[in-house]
Coordinates of C-alpha atoms in Angstrom, one line a residue:
X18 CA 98.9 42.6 91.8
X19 CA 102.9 42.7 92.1
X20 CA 104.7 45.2 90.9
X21 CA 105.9 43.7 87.9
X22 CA 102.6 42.7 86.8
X23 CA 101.9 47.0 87.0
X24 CA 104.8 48.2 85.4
X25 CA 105.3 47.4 81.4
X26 CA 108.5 48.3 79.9
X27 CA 110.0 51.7 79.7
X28 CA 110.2 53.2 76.2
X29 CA 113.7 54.3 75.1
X30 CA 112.8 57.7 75.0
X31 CA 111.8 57.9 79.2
X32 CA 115.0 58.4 81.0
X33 CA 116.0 55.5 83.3
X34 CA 116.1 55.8 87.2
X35 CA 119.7 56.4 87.2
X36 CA 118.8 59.8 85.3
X37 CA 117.7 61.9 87.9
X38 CA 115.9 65.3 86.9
X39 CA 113.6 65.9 84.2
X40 CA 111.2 68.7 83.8
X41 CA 109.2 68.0 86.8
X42 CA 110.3 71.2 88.7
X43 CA 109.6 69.5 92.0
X44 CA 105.9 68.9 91.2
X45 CA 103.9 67.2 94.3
X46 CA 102.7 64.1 93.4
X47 CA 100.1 62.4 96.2
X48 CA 100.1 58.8 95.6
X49 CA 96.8 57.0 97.3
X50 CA 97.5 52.9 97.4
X51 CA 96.9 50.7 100.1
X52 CA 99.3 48.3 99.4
X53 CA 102.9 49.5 100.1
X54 CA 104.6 48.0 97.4
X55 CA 102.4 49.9 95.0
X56 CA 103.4 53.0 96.7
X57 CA 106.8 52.4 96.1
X58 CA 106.7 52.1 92.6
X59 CA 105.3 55.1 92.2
X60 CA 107.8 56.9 93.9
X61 CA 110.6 54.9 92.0
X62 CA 109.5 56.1 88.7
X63 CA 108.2 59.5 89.5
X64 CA 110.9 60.7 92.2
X65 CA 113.9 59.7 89.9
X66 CA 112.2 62.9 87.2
X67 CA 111.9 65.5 89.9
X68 CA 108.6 64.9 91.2
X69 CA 108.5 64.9 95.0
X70 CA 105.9 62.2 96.4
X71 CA 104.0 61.9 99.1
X72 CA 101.7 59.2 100.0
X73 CA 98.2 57.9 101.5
X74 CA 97.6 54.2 102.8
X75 CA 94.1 55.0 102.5
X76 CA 91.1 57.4 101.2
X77 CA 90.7 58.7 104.4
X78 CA 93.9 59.4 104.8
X79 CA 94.4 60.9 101.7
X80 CA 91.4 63.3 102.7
X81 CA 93.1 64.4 105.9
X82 CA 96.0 65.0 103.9
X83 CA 94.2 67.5 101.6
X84 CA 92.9 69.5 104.4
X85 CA 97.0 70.4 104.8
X86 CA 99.4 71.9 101.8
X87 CA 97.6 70.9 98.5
X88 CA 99.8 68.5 95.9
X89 CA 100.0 69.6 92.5
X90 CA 98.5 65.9 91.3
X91 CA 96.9 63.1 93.1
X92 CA 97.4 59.6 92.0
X93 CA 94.6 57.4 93.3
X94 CA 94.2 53.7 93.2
X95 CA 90.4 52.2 93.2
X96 CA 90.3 49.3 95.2
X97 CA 91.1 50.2 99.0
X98 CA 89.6 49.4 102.2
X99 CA 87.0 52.1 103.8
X100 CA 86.3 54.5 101.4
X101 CA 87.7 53.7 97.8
X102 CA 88.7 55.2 95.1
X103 CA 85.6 56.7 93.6
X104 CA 83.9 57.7 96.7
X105 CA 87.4 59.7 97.7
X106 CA 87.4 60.9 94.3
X107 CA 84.2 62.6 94.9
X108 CA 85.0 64.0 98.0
X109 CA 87.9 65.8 96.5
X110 CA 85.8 67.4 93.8
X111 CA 83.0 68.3 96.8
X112 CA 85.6 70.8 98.7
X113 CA 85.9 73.9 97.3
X114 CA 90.0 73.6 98.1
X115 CA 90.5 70.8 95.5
X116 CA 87.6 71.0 93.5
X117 CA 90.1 71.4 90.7
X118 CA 92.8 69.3 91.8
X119 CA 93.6 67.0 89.1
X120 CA 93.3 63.1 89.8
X121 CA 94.3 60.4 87.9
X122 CA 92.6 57.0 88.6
X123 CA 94.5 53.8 88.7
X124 CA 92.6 51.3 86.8
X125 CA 92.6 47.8 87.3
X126 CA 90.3 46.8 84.2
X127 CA 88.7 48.6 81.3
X128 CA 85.5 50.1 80.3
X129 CA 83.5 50.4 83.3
X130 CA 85.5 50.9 85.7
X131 CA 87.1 54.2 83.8
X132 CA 84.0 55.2 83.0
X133 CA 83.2 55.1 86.7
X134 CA 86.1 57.3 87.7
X135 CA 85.1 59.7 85.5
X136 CA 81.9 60.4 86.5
X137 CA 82.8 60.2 89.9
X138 CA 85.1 63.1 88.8
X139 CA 88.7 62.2 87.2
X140 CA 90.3 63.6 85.1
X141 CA 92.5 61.1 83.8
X142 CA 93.2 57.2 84.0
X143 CA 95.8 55.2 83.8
X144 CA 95.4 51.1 83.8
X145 CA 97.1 48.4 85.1
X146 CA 99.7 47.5 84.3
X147 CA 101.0 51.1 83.1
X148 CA 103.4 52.3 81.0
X149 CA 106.1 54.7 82.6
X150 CA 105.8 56.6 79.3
X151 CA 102.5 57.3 79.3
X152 CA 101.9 57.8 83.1
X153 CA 104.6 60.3 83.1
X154 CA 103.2 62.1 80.0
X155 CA 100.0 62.1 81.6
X156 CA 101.0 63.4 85.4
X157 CA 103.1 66.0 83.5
X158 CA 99.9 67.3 80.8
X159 CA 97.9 67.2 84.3
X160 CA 100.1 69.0 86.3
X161 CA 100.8 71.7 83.1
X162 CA 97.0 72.6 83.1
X163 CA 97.1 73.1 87.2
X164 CA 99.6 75.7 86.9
X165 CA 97.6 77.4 84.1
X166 CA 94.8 77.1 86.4
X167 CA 97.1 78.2 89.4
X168 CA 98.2 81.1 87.3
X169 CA 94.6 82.2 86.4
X170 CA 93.1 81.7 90.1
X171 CA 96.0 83.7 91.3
X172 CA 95.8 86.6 89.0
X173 CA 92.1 86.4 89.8
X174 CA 92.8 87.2 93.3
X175 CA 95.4 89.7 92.7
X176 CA 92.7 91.6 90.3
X177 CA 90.1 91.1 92.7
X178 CA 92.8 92.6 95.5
X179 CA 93.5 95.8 92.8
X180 CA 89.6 96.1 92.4
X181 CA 89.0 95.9 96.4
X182 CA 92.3 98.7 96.7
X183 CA 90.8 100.7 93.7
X184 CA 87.4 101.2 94.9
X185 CA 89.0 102.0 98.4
X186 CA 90.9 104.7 96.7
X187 CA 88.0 106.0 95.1
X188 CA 86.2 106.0 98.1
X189 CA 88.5 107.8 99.8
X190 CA 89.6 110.3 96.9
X191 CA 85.3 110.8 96.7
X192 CA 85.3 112.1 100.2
X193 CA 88.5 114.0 100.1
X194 CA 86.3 115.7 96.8
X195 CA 83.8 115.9 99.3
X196 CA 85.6 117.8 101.8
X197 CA 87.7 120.0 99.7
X198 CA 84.1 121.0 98.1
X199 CA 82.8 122.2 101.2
X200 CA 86.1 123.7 102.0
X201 CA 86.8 125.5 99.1
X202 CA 83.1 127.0 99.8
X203 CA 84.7 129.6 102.1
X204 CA 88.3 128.8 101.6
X205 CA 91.0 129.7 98.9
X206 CA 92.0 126.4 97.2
X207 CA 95.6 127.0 98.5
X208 CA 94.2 126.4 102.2
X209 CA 91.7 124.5 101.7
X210 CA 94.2 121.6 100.2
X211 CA 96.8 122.1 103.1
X212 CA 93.6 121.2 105.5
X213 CA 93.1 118.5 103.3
X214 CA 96.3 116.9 103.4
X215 CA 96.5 117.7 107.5
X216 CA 93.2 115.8 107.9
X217 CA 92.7 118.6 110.1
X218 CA 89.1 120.0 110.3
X219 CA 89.2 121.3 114.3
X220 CA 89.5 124.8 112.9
X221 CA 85.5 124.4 112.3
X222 CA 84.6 124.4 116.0
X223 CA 83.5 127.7 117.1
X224 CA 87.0 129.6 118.5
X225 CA 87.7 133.4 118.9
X226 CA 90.5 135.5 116.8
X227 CA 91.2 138.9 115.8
X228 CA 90.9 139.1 111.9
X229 CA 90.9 142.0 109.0
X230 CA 86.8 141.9 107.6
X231 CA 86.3 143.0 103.7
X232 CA 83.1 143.7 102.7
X233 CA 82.3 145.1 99.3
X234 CA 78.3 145.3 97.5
X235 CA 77.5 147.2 94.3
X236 CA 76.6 150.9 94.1
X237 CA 72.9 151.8 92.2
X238 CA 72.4 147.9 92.6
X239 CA 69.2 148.1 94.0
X240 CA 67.4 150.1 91.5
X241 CA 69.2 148.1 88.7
X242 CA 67.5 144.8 90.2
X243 CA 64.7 146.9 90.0
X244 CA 64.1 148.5 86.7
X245 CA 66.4 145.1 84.7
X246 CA 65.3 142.1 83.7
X247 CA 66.4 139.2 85.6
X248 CA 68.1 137.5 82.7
X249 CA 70.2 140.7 82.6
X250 CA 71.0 141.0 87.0
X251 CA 72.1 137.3 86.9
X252 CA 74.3 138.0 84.1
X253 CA 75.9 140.9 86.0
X254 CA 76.0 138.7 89.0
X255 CA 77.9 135.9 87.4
X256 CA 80.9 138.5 86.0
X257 CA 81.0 140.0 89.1
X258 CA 81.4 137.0 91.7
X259 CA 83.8 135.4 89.1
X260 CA 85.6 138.6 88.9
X261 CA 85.8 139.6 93.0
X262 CA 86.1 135.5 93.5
X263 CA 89.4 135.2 91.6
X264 CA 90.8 138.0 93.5
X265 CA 89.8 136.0 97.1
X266 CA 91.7 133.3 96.0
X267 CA 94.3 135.0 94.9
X268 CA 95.0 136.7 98.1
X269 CA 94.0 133.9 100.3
X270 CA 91.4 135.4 101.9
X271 CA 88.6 133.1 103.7
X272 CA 85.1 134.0 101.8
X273 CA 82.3 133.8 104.3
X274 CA 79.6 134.4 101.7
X275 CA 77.7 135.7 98.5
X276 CA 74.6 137.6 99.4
X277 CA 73.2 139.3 95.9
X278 CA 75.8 141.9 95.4
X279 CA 77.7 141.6 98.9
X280 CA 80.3 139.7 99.3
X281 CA 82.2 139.4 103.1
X282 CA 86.3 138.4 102.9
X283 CA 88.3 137.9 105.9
X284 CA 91.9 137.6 106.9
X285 CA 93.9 135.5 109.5
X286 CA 91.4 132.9 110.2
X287 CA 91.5 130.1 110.1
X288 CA 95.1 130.3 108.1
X289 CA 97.1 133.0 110.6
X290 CA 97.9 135.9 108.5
X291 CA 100.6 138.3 110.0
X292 CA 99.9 140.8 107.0
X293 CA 96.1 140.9 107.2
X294 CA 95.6 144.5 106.9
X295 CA 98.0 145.4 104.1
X296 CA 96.4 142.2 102.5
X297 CA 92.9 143.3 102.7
X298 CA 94.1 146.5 101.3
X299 CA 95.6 145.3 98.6
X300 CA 92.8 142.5 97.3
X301 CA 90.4 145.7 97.5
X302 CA 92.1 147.9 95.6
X303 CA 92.7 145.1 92.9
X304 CA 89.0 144.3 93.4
X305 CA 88.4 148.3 92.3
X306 CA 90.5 148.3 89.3
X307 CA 88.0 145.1 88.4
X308 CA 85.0 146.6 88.8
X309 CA 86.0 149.5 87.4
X310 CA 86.7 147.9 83.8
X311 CA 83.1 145.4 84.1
X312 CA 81.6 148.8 84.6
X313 CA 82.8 150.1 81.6
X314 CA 80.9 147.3 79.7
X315 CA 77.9 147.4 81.8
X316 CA 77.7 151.2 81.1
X317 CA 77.3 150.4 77.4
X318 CA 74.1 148.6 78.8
X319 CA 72.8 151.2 80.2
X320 CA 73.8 149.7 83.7
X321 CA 75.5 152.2 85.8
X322 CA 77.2 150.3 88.8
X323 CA 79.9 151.5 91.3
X324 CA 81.9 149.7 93.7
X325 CA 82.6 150.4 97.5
X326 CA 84.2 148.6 100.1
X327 CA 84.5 148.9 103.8
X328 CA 87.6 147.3 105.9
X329 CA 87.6 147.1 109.8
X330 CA 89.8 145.0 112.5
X331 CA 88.8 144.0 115.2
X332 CA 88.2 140.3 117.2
X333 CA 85.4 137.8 116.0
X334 CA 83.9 134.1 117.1
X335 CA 84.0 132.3 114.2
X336 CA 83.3 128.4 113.4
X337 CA 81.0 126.4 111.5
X338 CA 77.1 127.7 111.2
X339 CA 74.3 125.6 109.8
X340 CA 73.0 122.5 109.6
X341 CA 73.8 118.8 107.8
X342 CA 74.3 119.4 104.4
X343 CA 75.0 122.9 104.4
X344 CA 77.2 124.5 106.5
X345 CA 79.2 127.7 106.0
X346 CA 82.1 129.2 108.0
X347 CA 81.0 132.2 109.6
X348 CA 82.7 135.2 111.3
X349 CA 80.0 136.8 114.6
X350 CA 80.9 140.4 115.8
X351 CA 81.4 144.0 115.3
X352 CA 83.8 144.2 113.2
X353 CA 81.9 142.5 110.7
X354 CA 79.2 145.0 110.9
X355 CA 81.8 148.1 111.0
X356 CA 82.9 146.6 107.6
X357 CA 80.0 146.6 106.2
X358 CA 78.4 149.9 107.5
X359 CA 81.7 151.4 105.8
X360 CA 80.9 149.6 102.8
X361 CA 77.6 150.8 102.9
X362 CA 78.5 154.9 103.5
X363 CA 81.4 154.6 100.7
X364 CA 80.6 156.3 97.5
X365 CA 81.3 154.4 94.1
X366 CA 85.3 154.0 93.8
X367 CA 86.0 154.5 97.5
X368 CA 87.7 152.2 100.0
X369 CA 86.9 153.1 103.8
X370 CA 88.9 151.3 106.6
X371 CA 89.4 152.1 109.8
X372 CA 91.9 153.6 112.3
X373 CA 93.4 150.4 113.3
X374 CA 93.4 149.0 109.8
X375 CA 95.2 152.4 108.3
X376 CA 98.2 152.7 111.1
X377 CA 99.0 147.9 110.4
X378 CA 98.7 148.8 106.2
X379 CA 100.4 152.4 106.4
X380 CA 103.5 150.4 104.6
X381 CA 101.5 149.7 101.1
X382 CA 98.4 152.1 101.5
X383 CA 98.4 154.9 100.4
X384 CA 95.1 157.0 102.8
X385 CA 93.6 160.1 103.7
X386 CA 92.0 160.7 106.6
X387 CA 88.0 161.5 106.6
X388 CA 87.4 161.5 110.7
X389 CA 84.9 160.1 113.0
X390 CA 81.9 159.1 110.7
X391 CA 78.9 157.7 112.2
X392 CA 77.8 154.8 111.4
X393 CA 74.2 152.4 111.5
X394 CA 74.3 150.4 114.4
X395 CA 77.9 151.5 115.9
X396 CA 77.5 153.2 119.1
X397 CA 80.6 155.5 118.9
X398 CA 82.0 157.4 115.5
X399 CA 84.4 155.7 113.8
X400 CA 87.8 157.5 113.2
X401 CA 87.6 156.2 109.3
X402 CA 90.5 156.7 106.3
X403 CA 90.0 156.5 102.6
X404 CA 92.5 154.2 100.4
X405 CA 93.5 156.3 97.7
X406 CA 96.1 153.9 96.2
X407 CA 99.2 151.8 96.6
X408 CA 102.6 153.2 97.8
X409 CA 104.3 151.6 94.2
X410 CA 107.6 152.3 95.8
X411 CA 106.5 149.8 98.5
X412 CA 104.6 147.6 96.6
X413 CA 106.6 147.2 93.2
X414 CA 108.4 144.2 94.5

């Protein structure tokens, strides 16, 4: 068919050749004709609005063509040698790449042959010959819808990109809860983030340092578990762990454990703690002052609880103990006992520390000496001081 037998007069309201431009916005047209001069119309009245055309001799070479950079449009003639319009028609709608790439099939004839292209999977037709008009109105409505389409597949992906990053946070900000958990099981939430944000966990592995020891249990605590009902010990309990708990934090010690009434505190490990001393000192003393007022109300129960506390320094191993699932941070040596033997010979209200503690927190404790006690499981008397109070003109600040 020559190529004025294809092209019908232009309306008055489609701009000429001469007017170059329109509101094509560079649009890729592919234009599929075996025939040259076919080709070249095409490109005379599409180039001329700002559509840039390409073009394919053939539907195998249109194919190839397709497995490059992907038009916005593909205008595909029926008749051609090989494979022809329809079959490359269905070929484009089989790969997942142009499955919605919008074709418009150039029609020789009427009914059946439009009816053919669309079931072989056009979207649009235009016959032979066509009017500039209305193949122009119809590349552009095609092309329109693409970019909808464009627009939707790509915020697709970008949501599916935000989903993939969010659930990677979440991940991430799960273990970090995780780890800060298990952390904050023996360590103030002050250290326990820093370790956190250095992704540092080596201070686990089993390592030897010198640290200040706290332990502090409940005088008459025994018999009360005896002689109470349990509704009535876990009550106590729970005010007196929150109570003594607070304080850890507060002074940043590391909190090996609960055990009933006993509770074991240590300082400079695995944070290093120049002050550990004077700060195990000072946590106990504001750990009496505590007690002292939940005893007030417990003695309106009939519950009558004191509080002692024994303080020793002295070097440790200390690491992770356990298994999978539950691990604690544990401190293994004397000094640990000593505290706790003190703890155990101090009478209600007392603090007992040792020689070595007494002489490091002389500058805020306020002691008295008591001399060399003897104590379970210690094979020499310890020299041993009693904290009566605070220096305030040391401590106000």
């Amino acid at each position: 068919m020559s190529i004025d037998d294809q092209l019908t007069p232009a309306s008055e309201d489609v701009p000429q050749p001469a007017a170059r431009g329109g509101n094509a916005d560079g649009a890729v047209v592919l234009v599929v004709d075996d025939l040259e001069p076919n080709r070249k119309l095409m490109d005379a009245v599409l180039s001329p609005r700002g559509f840039r055309v390409q073009m394919a001799e053939s539907g195998e070479d249109a194919v190839a063509q397709l497995a490059g950079d992907l038009p916005d449009i593909v205008l595909l003639d029926i008749q051609m040698p090989g494979i022809d319009g329809y079959e490359t028609c269905r070929r484009i709608r089989a790969d997942e790449r142009t499955a919605y790439l919008p074709v418009v099939m150039v029609t020789a004839s009427g009914g059946e042959q439009k009816v053919r292209a669309i079931e072989a999977g056009a979207d649009d037709f235009v016959t032979k010959p066509f009017d500039q008009s209305e193949l122009l109105a119809r590349v552009r409505s095609l092309i329109r819808i693409k970019r909808y389409h464009d627009t939707i597949e790509r915020q697709a992906a970008e949501l599916a990109a935000w989903n993939r990053e969010l659930e990677d946070k979440v991940a991430a900000q799960v273990d970090e809860l995780q780890r800060v958990g298990r952390l904050r099981r023996f360590l103030s939430p002050q250290v326990a983030g820093l370790v956190v944000e250095s992704g540092d966990e080596g201070f686990l592995a089993s390592h030897r340092a010198e640290i200040t020891a706290t332990y502090c249990d409940l005088r008459g605590f025994t018999s009360f578990a005896e002689t109470a009902e349990p509704e009535e010990v876990m009550t106590v309990l729970r005010e007196y762990h929150e109570a003594l708990g607070e304080l850890v934090f507060r002074f940043e010690g590391t909190l090996e454990h609960f055990a009933g009434d006993g509770l074991l505190v240590f300082f400079n490990d695995p944070m290093p703690c120049p002050d550990a001393p004077a700060r195990a000192v000072r946590m106990a003393v504001a750990m009496r002052g505590r007690v002292e007022q939940l005893a007030e109300e417990w003695r309106r129960h009939g519950y009558d609880l004191g509080f002692g506390v024994g303080i020793a320094q002295g070097y440790a191993t200390l690491g992770r103990v356990g298994f999978e699932g539950r691990y604690d941070y544990a401190a293994i040596g004397t000094v640990t006992n000593m505290s706790a033997r003190l703890s155990g010979l101090a009478q209600a209200g007392q603090i007992l520390i040792t020689q070595k503690v007494a002489a490091r927190a002389g500058e805020v404790a306020v002691t008295r000496a008591l001399g060399a006690l003897e104590l379970r499981g210690i094979t020499k008397p310890v020299e041993t001081f009693e904290v009566l109070g605070l220096d305030a003109a040391r401590t106000a600040s």
